Short mmCIF file of C-alpha atoms in Angstrom, two decimals:
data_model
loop_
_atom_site.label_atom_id
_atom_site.label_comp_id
_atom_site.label_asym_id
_atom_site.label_seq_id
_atom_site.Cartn_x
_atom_site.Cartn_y
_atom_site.Cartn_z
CA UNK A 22 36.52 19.21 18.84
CA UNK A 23 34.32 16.36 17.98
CA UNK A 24 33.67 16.47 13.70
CA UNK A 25 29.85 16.55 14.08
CA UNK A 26 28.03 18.20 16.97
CA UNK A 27 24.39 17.47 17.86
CA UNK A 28 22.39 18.43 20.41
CA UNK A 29 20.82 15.32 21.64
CA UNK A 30 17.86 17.36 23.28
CA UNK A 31 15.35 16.02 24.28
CA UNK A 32 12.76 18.92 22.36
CA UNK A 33 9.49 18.34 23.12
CA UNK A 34 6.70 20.84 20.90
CA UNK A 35 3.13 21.07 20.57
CA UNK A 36 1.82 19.39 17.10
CA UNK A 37 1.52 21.97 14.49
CA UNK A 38 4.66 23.56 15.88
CA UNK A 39 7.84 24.63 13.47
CA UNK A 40 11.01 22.66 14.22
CA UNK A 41 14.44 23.32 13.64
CA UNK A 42 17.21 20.78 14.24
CA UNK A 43 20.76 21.74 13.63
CA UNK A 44 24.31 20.34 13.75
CA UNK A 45 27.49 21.83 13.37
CA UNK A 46 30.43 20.00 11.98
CA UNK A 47 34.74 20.67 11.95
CA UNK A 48 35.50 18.98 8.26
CA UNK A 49 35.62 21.82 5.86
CA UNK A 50 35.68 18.53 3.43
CA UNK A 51 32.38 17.44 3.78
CA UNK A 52 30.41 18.28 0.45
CA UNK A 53 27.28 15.92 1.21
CA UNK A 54 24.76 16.23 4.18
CA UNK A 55 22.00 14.00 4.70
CA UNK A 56 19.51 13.90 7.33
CA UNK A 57 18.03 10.47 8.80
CA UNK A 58 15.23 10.00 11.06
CA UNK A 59 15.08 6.93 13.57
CA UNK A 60 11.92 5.52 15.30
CA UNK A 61 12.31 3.70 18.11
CA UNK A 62 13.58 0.14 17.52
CA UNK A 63 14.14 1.07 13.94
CA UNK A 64 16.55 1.11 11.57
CA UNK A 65 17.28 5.17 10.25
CA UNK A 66 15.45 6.15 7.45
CA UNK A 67 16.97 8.96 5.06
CA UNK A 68 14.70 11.71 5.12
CA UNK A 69 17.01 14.47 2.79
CA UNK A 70 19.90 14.23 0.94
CA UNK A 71 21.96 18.06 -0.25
CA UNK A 72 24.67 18.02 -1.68
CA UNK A 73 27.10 21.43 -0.67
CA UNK A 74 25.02 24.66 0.06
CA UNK A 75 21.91 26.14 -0.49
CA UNK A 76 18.12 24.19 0.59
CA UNK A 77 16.15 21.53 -0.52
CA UNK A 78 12.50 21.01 0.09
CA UNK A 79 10.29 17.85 0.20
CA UNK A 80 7.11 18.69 1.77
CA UNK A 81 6.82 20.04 5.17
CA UNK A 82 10.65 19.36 5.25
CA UNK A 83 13.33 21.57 4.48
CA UNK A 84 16.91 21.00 4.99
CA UNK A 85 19.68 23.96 4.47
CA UNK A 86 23.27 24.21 4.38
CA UNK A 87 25.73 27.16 4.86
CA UNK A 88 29.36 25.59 4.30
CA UNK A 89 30.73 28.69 5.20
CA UNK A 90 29.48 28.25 8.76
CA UNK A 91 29.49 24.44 8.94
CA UNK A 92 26.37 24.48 9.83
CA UNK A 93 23.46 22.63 8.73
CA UNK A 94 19.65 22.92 9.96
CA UNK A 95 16.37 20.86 9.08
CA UNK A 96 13.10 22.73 9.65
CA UNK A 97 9.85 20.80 9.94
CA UNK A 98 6.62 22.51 9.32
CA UNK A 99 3.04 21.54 10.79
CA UNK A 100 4.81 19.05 13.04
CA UNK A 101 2.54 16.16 13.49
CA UNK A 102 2.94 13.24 16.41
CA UNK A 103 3.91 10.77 13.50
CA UNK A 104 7.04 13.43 13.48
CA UNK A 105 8.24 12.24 16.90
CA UNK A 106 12.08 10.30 16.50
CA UNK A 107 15.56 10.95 16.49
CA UNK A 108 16.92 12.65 13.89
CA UNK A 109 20.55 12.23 13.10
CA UNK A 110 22.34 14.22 10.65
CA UNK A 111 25.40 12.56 8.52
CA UNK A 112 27.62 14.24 6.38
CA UNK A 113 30.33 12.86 3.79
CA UNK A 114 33.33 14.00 1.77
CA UNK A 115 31.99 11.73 -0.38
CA UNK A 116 33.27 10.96 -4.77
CA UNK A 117 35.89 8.00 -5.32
CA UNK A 118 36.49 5.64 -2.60
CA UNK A 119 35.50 7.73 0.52
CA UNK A 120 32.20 5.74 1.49
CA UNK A 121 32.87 7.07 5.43
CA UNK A 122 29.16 8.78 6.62
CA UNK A 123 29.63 10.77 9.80
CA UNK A 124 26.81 11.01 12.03
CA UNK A 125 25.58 13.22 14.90
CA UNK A 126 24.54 11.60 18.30
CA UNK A 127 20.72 12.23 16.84
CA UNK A 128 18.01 14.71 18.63
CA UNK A 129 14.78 13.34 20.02
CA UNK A 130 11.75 14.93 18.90
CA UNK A 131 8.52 14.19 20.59
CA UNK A 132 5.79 16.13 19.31
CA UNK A 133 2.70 16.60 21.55
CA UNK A 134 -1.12 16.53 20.08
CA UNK B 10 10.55 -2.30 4.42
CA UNK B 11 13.78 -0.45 3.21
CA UNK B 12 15.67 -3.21 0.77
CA UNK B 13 17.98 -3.79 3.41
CA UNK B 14 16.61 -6.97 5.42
CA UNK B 15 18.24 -7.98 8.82
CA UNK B 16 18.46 -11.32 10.29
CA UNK B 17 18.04 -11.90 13.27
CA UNK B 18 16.05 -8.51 14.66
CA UNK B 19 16.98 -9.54 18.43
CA UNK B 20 19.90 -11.64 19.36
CA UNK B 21 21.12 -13.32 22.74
CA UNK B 22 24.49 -14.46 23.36
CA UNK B 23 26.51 -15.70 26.05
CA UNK B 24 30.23 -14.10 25.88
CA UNK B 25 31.76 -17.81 24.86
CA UNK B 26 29.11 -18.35 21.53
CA UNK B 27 29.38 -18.01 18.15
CA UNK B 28 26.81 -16.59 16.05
CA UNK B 29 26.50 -14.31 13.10
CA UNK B 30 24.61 -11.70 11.59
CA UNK B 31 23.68 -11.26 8.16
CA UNK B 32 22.31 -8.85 6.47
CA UNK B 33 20.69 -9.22 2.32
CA UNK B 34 20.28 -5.58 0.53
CA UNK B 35 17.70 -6.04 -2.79
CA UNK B 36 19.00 -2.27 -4.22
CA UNK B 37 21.39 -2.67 -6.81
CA UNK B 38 23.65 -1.78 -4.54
CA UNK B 39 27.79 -2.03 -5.00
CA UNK B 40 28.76 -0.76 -1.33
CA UNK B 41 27.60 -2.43 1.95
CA UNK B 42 28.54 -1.25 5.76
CA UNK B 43 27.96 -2.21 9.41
CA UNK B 44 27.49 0.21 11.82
CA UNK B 45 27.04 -0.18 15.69
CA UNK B 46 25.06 2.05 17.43
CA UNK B 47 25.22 2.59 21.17
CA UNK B 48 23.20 3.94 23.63
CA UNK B 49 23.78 8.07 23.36
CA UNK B 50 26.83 7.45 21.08
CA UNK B 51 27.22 8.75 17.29
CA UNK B 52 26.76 5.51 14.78
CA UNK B 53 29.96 4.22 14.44
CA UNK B 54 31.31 2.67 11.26
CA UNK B 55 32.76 -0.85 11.75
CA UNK B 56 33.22 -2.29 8.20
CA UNK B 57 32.93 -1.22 4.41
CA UNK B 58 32.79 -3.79 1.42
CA UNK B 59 32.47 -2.49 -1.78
CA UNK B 60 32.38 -4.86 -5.10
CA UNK B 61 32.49 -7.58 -2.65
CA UNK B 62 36.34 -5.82 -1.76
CA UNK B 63 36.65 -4.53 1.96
CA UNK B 64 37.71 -1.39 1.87
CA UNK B 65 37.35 -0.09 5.41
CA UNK B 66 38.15 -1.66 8.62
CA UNK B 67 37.76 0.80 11.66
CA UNK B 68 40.13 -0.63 14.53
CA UNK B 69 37.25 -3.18 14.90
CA UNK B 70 38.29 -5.77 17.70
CA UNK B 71 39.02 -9.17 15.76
CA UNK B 72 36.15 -10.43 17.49
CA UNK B 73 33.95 -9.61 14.95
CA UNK B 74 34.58 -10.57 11.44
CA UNK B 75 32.55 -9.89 8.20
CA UNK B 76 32.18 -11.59 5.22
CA UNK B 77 30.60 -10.45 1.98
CA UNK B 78 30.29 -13.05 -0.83
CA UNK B 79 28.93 -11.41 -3.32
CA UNK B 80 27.08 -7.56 -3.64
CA UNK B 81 23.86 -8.72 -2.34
CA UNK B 82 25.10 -10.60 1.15
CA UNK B 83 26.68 -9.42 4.15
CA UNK B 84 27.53 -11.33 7.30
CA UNK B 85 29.24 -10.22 10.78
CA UNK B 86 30.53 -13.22 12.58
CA UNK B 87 30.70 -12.82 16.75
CA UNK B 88 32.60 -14.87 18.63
CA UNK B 89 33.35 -14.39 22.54
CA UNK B 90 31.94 -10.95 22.66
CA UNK B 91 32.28 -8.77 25.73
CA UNK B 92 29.07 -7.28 27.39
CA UNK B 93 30.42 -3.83 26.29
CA UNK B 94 29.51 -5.46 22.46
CA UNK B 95 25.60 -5.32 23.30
CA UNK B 96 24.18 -2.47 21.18
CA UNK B 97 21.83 -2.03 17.69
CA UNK B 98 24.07 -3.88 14.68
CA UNK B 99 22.80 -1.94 11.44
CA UNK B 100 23.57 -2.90 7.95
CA UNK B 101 23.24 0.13 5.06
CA UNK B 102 24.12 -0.18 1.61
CA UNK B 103 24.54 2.55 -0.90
CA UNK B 104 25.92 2.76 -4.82
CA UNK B 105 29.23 3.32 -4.82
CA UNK B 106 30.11 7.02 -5.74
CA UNK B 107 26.51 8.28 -3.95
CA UNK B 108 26.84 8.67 -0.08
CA UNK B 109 23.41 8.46 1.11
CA UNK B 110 23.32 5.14 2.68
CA UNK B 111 19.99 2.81 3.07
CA UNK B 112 19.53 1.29 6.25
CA UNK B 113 18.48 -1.99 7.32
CA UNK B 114 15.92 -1.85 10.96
CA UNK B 115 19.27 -3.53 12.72
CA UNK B 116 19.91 -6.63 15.30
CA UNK B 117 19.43 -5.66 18.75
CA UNK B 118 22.78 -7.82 20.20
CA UNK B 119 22.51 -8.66 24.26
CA UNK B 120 25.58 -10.05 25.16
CA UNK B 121 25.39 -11.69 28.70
#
């Protein structure tokens, strides 16, 4: 069983759509769970950044994680065409000298106007 | 632009050059990485430096060979590189004990 799982889609929505990207992970160690989003011929960009469970908002984003489940989601509301990358989750143990990020393969997005 | 700045964006090589890669981060930043990321493949990590000290090498062929002389500078050196090696080099820095890591926009390596 691979540590993080991601479905690498393709999901393709109309604009003004709700999205919901998920991955599910192995490590019961992980403790920090970012989200990044990736445009094409770009570096990633960190979109949200929990730390254990529970949600976090930042505008139309919302990210969530159930450590009981291993399972973490980020919902985007009113998705526009700007929205359209791959989004890769990474998740850490994290503290002292465990700087090792695991990431997802990433899921394209493409949102249609 | 992220504070993580990328030279050269796009980079052609035959198998028997040298080159290198370098990578400058303007955070504050104690901790610096490279990654490689590969056509429908996870990023994977190659090396971590932090205080200038690496601290992670993952099974990385010797061919490639990083250097950090101080917090701020980063450098991958490539020499005789397979065509298998052609992929997205990114460079990410983060402070120490945090995790969330800031990315640089990568060099695209072709290796021919």
């Amino acid at each position: 069983q691979k540590e993080v799982e991601q479905d690498p889609g393709p999901l393709s929505v109309p604009e003004g759509a709700i999205v919901s990207l998920n991955c599910t992970y192995s490590n019961s160690a992980f403790q920090y769970f970012m989200w990044y989003r990736q445009y094409s011929r770009k570096g990633p960009e960190l979109l949200m950044y929990t730390y254990s469970s529970g949600n976090k908002e930042d505008g139309r984003f919302t990210a969530q994680v159930d450590k009981s489940s291993k399972y973490i989601s980020l919902f985007i509301r009113d998705s526009q065409p700007s929205d359209s990358a791959t989004y890769l989750c990474a998740m850490s143990a994290g503290g002292g000298s465990n700087y090792k990020l695991t990431f997802g393969k990433g899921t394209l997005l493409t949102v249609n106007p | 632009e992220t504070g993580v700045t990328q030279t050269p964006r796009h980079l052609v090589m035959g198998m028997t050059n040298k080159k290198s890669l370098k990578c400058e981060q303007h955070l504050g930043h104690n901790a610096m990485y490279w990654y490689k990321q590969s056509a429908k493949k996870p990023l994977e990590l190659m090396f971590v430096y932090s205080l200038e000290e690496r601290v992670e090498n993952n099974s990385v062929p010797s061919r490639f060979s990083p250097e950090c002389p101080n917090s701020s500078h980063l450098f991958l050196h490539l020499h005789t590189l397979q065509p298998e090696d052609s992929a997205l080099y990114l460079c990410a820095s983060s402070r120490g004990a945090r995790t969330e890591a800031f990315f640089g926009q990568g060099t695209r390596l072709t290796v021919v």
